[in-house]
XYZ file of C-alpha atoms in Angstrom:
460
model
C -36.265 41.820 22.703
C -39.545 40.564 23.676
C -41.075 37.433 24.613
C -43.468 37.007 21.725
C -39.889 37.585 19.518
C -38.609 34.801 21.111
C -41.161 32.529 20.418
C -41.726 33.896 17.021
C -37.840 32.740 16.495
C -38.719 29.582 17.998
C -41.015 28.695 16.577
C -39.719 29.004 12.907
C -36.647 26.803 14.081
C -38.121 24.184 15.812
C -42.237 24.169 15.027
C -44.171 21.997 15.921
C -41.665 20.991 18.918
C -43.463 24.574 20.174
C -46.204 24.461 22.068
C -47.885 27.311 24.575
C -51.186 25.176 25.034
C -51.954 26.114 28.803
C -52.775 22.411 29.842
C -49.343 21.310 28.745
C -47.962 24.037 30.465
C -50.067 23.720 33.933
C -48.171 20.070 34.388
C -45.006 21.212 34.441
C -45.269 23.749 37.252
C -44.631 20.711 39.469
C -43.148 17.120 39.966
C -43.160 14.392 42.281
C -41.496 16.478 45.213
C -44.906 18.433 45.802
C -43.517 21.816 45.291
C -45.867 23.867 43.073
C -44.845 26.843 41.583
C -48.630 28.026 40.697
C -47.081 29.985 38.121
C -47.615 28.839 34.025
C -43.883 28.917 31.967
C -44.066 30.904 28.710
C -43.510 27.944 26.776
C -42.642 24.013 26.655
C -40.512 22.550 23.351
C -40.321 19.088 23.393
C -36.780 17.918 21.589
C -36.960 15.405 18.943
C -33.193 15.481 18.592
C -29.912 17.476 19.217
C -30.387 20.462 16.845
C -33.960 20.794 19.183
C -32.425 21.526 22.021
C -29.207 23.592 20.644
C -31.453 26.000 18.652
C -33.800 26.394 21.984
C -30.731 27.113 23.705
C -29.630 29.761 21.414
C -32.456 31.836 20.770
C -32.795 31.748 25.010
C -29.803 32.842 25.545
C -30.294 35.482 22.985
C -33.266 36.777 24.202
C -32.406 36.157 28.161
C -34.879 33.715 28.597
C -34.561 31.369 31.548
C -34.636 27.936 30.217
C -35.724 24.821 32.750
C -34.459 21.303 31.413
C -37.181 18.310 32.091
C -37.310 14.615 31.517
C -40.053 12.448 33.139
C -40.566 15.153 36.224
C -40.090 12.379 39.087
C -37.789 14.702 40.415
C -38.299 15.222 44.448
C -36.464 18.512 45.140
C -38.193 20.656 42.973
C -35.205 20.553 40.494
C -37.569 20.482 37.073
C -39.950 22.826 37.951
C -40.768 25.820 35.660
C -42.705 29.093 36.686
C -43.741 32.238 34.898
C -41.730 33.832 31.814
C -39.513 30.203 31.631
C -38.944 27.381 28.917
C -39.264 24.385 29.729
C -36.877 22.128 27.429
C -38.375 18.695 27.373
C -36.261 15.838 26.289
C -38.823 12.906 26.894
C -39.261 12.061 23.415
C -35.336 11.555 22.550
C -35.709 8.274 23.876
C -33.830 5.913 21.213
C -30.876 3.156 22.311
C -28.196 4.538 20.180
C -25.950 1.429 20.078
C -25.229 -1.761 22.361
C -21.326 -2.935 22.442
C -21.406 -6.115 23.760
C -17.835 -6.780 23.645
C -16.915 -2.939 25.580
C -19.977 -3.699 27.470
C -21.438 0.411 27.164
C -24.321 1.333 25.606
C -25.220 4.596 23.548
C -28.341 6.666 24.602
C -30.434 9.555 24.388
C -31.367 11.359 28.060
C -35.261 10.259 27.729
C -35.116 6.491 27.302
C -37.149 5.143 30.851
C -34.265 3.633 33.299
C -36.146 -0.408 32.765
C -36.913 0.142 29.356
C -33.685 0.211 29.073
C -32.963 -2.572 31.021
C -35.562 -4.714 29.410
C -33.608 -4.270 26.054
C -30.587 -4.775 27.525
C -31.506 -7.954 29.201
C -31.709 -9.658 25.940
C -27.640 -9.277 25.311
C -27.038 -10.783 28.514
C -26.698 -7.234 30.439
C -27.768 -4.344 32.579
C -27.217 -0.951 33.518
C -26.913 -1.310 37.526
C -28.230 2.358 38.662
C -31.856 0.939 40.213
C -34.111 3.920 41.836
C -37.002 2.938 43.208
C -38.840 5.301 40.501
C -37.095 3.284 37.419
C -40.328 1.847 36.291
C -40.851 6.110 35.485
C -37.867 8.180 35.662
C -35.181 8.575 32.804
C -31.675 7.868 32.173
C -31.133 11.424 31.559
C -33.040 12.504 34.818
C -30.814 9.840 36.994
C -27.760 11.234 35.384
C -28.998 15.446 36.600
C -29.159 14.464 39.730
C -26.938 11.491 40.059
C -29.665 9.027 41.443
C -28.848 6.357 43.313
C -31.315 3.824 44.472
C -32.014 0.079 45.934
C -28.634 -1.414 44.607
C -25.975 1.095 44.895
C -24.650 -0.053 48.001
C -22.832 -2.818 45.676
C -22.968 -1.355 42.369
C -22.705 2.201 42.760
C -24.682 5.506 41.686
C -24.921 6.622 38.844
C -21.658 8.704 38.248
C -19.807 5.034 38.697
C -21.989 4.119 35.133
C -21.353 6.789 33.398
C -18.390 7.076 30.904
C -18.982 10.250 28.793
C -21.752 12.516 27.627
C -22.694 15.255 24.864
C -24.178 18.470 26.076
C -25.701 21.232 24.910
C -24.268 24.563 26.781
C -26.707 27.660 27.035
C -25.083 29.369 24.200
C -25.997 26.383 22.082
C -22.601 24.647 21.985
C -22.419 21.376 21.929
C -19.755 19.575 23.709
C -18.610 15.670 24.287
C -17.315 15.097 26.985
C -15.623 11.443 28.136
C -14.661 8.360 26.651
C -15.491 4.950 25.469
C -12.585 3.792 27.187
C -13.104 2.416 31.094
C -10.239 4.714 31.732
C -9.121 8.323 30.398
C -7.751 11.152 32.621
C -7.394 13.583 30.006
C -7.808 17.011 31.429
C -10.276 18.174 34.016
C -13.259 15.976 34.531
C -16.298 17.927 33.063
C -18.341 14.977 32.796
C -18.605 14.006 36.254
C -19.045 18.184 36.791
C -22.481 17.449 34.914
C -23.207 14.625 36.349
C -25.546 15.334 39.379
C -25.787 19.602 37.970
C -29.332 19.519 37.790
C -29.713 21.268 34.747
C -27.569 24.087 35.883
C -24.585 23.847 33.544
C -26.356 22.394 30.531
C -28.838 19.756 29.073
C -27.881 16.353 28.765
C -28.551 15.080 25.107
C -26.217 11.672 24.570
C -25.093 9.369 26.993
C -21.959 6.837 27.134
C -22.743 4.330 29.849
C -21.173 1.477 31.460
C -22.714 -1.703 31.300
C -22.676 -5.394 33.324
C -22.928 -8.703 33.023
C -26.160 -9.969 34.400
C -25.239 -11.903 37.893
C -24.943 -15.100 37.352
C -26.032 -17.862 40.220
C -29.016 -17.779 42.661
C -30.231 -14.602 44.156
C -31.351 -14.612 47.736
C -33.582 -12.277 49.386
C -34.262 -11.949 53.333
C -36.890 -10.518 55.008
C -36.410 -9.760 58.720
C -38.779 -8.155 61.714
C -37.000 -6.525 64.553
C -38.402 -5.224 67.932
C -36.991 -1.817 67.344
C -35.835 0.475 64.532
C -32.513 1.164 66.330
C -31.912 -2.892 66.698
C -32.506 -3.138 62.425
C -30.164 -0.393 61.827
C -27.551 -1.534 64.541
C -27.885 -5.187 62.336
C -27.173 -3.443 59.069
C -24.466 -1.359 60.078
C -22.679 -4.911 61.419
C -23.542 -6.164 58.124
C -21.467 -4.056 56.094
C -18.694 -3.897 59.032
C -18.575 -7.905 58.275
C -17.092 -6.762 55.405
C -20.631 -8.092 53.576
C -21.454 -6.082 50.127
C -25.216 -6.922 49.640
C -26.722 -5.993 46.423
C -29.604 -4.571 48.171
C -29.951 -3.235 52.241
C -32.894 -1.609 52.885
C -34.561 -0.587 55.884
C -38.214 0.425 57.187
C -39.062 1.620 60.097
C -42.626 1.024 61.876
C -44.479 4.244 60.428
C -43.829 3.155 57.164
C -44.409 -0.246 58.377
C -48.085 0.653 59.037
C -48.411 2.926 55.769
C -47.741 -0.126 53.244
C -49.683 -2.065 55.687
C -52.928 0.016 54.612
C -51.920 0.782 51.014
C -51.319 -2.789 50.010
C -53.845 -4.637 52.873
C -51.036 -6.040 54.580
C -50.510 -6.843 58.146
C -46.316 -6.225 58.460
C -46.525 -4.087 61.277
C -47.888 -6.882 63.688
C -44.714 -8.918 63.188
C -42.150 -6.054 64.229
C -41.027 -2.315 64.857
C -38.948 -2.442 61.378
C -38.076 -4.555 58.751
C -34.911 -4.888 57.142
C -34.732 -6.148 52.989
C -31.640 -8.294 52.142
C -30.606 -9.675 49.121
C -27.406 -10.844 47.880
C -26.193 -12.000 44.030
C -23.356 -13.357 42.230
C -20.828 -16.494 42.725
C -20.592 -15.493 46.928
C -24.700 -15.127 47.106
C -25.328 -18.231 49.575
C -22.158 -17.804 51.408
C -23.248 -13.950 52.020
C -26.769 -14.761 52.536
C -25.904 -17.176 55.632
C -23.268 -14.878 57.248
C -26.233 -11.854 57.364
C -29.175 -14.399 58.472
C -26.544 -15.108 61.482
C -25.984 -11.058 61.797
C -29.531 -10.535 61.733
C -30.716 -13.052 64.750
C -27.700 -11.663 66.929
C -29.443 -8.355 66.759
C -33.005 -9.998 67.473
C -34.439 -10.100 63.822
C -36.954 -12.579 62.938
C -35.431 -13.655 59.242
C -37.041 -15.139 56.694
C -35.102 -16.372 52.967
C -35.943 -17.128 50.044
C -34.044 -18.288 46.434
C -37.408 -17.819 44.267
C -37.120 -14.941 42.269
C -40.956 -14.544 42.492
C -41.107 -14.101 46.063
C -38.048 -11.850 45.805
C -39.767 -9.568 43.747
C -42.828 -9.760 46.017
C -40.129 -8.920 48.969
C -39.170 -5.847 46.955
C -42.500 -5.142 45.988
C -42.864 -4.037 49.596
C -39.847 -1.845 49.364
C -41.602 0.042 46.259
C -44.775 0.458 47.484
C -43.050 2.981 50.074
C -43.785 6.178 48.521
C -47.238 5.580 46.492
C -48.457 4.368 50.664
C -47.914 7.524 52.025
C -49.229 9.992 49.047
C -52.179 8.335 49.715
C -52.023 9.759 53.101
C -51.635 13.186 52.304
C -48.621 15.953 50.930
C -45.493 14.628 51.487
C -42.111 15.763 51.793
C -39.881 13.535 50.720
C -36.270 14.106 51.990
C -32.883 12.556 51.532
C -29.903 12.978 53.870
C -26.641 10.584 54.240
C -24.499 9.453 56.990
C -21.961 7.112 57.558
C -22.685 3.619 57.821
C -21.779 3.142 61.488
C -24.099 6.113 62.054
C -27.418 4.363 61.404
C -28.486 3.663 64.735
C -27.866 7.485 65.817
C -29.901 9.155 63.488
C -32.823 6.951 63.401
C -32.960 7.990 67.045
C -32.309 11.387 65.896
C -35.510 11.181 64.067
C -37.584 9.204 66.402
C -36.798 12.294 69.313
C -37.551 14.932 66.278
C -41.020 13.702 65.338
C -41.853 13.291 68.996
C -41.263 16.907 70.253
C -42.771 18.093 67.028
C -45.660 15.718 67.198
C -44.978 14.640 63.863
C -44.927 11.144 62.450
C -41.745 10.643 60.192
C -41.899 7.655 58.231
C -38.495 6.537 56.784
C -37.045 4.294 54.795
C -33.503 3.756 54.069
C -30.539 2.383 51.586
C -28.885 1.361 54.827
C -25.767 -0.618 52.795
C -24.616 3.352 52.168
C -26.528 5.130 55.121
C -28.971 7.072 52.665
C -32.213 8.006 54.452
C -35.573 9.348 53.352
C -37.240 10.876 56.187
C -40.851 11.917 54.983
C -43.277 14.509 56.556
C -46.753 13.528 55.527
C -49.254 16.844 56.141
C -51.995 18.073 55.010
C -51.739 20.741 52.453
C -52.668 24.495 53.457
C -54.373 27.441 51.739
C -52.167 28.809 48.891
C -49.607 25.940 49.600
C -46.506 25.676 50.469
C -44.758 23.447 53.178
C -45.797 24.548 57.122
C -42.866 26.106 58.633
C -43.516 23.882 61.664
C -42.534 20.967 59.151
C -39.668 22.878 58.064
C -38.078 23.234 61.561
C -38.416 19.607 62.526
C -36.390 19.272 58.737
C -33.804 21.598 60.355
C -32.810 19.879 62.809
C -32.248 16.877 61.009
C -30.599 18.452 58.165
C -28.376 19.840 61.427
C -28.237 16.111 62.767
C -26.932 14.304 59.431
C -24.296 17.139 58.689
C -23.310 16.563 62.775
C -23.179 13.042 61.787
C -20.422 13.167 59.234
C -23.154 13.073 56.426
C -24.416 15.127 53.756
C -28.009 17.127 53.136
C -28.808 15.205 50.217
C -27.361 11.906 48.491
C -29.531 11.114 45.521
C -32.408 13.484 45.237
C -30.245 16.585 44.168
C -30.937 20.171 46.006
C -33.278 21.625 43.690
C -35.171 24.075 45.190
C -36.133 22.463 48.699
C -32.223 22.090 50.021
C -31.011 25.513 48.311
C -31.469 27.286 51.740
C -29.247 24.842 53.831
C -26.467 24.405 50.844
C -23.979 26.689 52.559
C -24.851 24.920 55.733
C -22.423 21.885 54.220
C -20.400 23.704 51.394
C -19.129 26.848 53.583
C -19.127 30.012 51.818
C -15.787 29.934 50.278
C -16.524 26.559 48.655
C -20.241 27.613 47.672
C -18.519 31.077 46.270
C -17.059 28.661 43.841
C -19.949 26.860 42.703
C -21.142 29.805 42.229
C -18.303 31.466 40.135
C -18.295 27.794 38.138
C -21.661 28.353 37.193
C -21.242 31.370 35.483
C -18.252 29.819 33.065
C -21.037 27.619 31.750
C -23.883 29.934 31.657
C -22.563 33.442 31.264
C -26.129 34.732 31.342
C -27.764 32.709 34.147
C -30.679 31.349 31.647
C -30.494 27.328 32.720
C -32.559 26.145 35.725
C -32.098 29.547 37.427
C -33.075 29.466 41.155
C -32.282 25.793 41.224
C -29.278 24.606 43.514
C -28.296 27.828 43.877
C -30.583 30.113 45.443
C -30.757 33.506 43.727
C -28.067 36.218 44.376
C -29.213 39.376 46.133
């Protein structure tokens, strides 16, 4: 059947959801990782509820119509991006707070509610959902959930697989399944929701989610900002921080390129007072105690420390942190990567890094969730002709792709593989467990219609 059938079947079950307006469709041939696929999709329907996205499904599948799933597109692996003869399923608008439980402390919501609107509702029952990417001010639930985010306070309160307790989804046949529980526990059977959780679209679209909820903390917060000589030094102090046996909510690190990139973005002058700077803050009944033992940590590795108990100034601490990202896209195309190692493994691949840019003649500014040794590395270039990253930026990615797996670490810990890590997935999985995947993939989508050439990179 043919493409204008498709849509003509579309259309009469979900109109006005339909649209094939080209400037709709020329903004969703990227996101925030860069990656352009220059190529318009067919179509975009944006949900306005469950029966949206199920008959989408099913007339794709149908027709054998590749169908990419989108939220927000703040996506940095090139996980939500849609080219020529693709849907792109949309499920921004279904945005709506389902239900609040105080007493089971969960909340019910659809996949496009924004990660703090959220929060700001939730605040006024005396609670929070604790997943806390940097992009939460722009990124959905639903989006954090595809790709398992992670962000600024995970090192204490987990990703986002540790908040989520079940989900509905729509398969590419148009089934819809729930999967999980209400209840904090339930081992029933094989664990398909934490299969989906982190998929990236690849096993089916998100449309309901059961999440976990906390108490706000309680008590003073304290937030530490320290200068060290050296980027090594900063990550040698936050690795003995969490060796202490110390579980800050936040422990974050800069090193001095991304020092100097804030520095011009926000008219700052942080670069002057050190090499790196490390962000500490702790919460809850044990905050003061905690705060002390890592100021002492901190000056035995040669950091310059300064605290602080007003939340303002916290939040003008973190505003630092934040302004990462938006500092260097003002200095050009950046890619934005996202490798793990262990803890204790810090100070080796921040070295790593520092010899990589050098021989390259790169500069690699980095910033990283140091309480669980996730790094962004970022190459800032300047775009070519016809796009596309260099391959000289690529190589200099190799090796530290190479370095973190080396390491004990992993290619990617919160951004997802999307299109950028596809190439280097076997690299980490080996071929018998990628052959797996693989074989998994096709239980859910028979057809190969949802996300195709995402994760996995296309069979020859």
């Amino acid at each position: 059947m043919s493409a204008e059938e498709a849509l003509a079947a579309l259309r009469s079950a979900v109109g006005t959801a339909l649209t094939t307006d080209r400037g709709q469709l020329a903004a969703l041939t990227t996101d925030k990782s860069g990656h352009d696929s220059r190529s318009l999709p067919l179509a975009l329907v944006t949900a306005r509820g469950v029966e949206d996205v199920r008959a989408t499904l099913r007339i794709a599948n149908d027709h054998g119509i590749p169908v990419v799933p989108r939220g927000a597109g703040t996506g940095l692996a090139g996980g939500a991006i849609a080219s020529a003869g693709e849907i792109v399923l949309s499920t921004l608008a279904m945005d709506r707070i389902l239900e609040i439980s105080v007493a089971d402390e969960l909340a019910v919501i659809e996949p496009g509610i924004i990660n703090s609107d959220l929060n700001d509702v939730l605040a006024t029952h005396g609670l929070w959902f604790a997943p806390d990417p940097a992009s939460k001010a722009i990124s959905t639930v639903g989006g954090n959930i595809a790709t398992n985010a992670g962000g600024l306070l995970c090192a204490k309160y987990g990703v986002t697989r540790e908040a989520v307790l079940g989900l509905k989804v729509v398969l590419a046949d148009g089934t819809l399944l729930s999967l999980g529980h209400r209840s904090v526990k339930g081992v029933t059977g094989l664990d398909l929701t934490a299969l989906m959780i982190g998929s990236e679209g690849t096993l089916g679209v998100i449309v309901e989610a059961t999440v976990n909820l906390r108490a706000l903390p309680s008590g003073p917060v304290a937030t530490i900002g320290a200068f060290f000589p050296s980027i090594t030094a900063a990550a040698a102090a936050s690795a003995a921080i969490t060796a202490a046996g110390l579980r800050p909510a936040a422990l974050e690190l800069l090193d001095a390129a991304a020092l100097r990139a804030i520095d011009a973005h926000l008219s700052l002058d942080l670069a002057s007072r050190g090499d790196s700077w490390l962000l500490v803050q702790t919460d809850g009944a044990a905050s003061a105690a905690e705060a002390r033992a890592a100021i002492e940590i901190i000056r035995s590795h040669g950091g310059d420390a300064e605290i602080t108990t007003d939340r303002e100034e916290g939040e003008r601490l973190f505003a630092i942190r934040r302004a990462f990202h938006p500092a260097l896209e003002a200095l050009g195309t950046v890619l934005i990567e996202d490798v793990a190692v262990p803890r204790s493994a810090l100070p080796q691949i921040f070295a790593a890094i520092e010899d990589i840019g050098g021989r390259y003649g790169i500069e690699i500014p980095t910033v990283a969730h140091a309480g669980d040794g996730n790094l962004h590395p970022n190459f800032v270039y300047q775009a070519q002709e016809g796009g596309g990253v260099p391959d000289r930026i690529w190589a200099a990615a190799d090796e530290l792709f190479v370095t973190a797996l080396r390491l004990g670490g992993t290619l990617t810990g919160e951004h997802g593989v999307g299109i950028l890590k596809r190439r280097w997935l076997g690299d980490e999985l080996g071929e018998a467990q990628l052959d797996l995947q693989r074989q998994i993939k096709r239980v859910f989508d028979p057809r190969g219609i949802l996300n195709p050439g995402k994760v996995f990179a296309p069979e020859s």
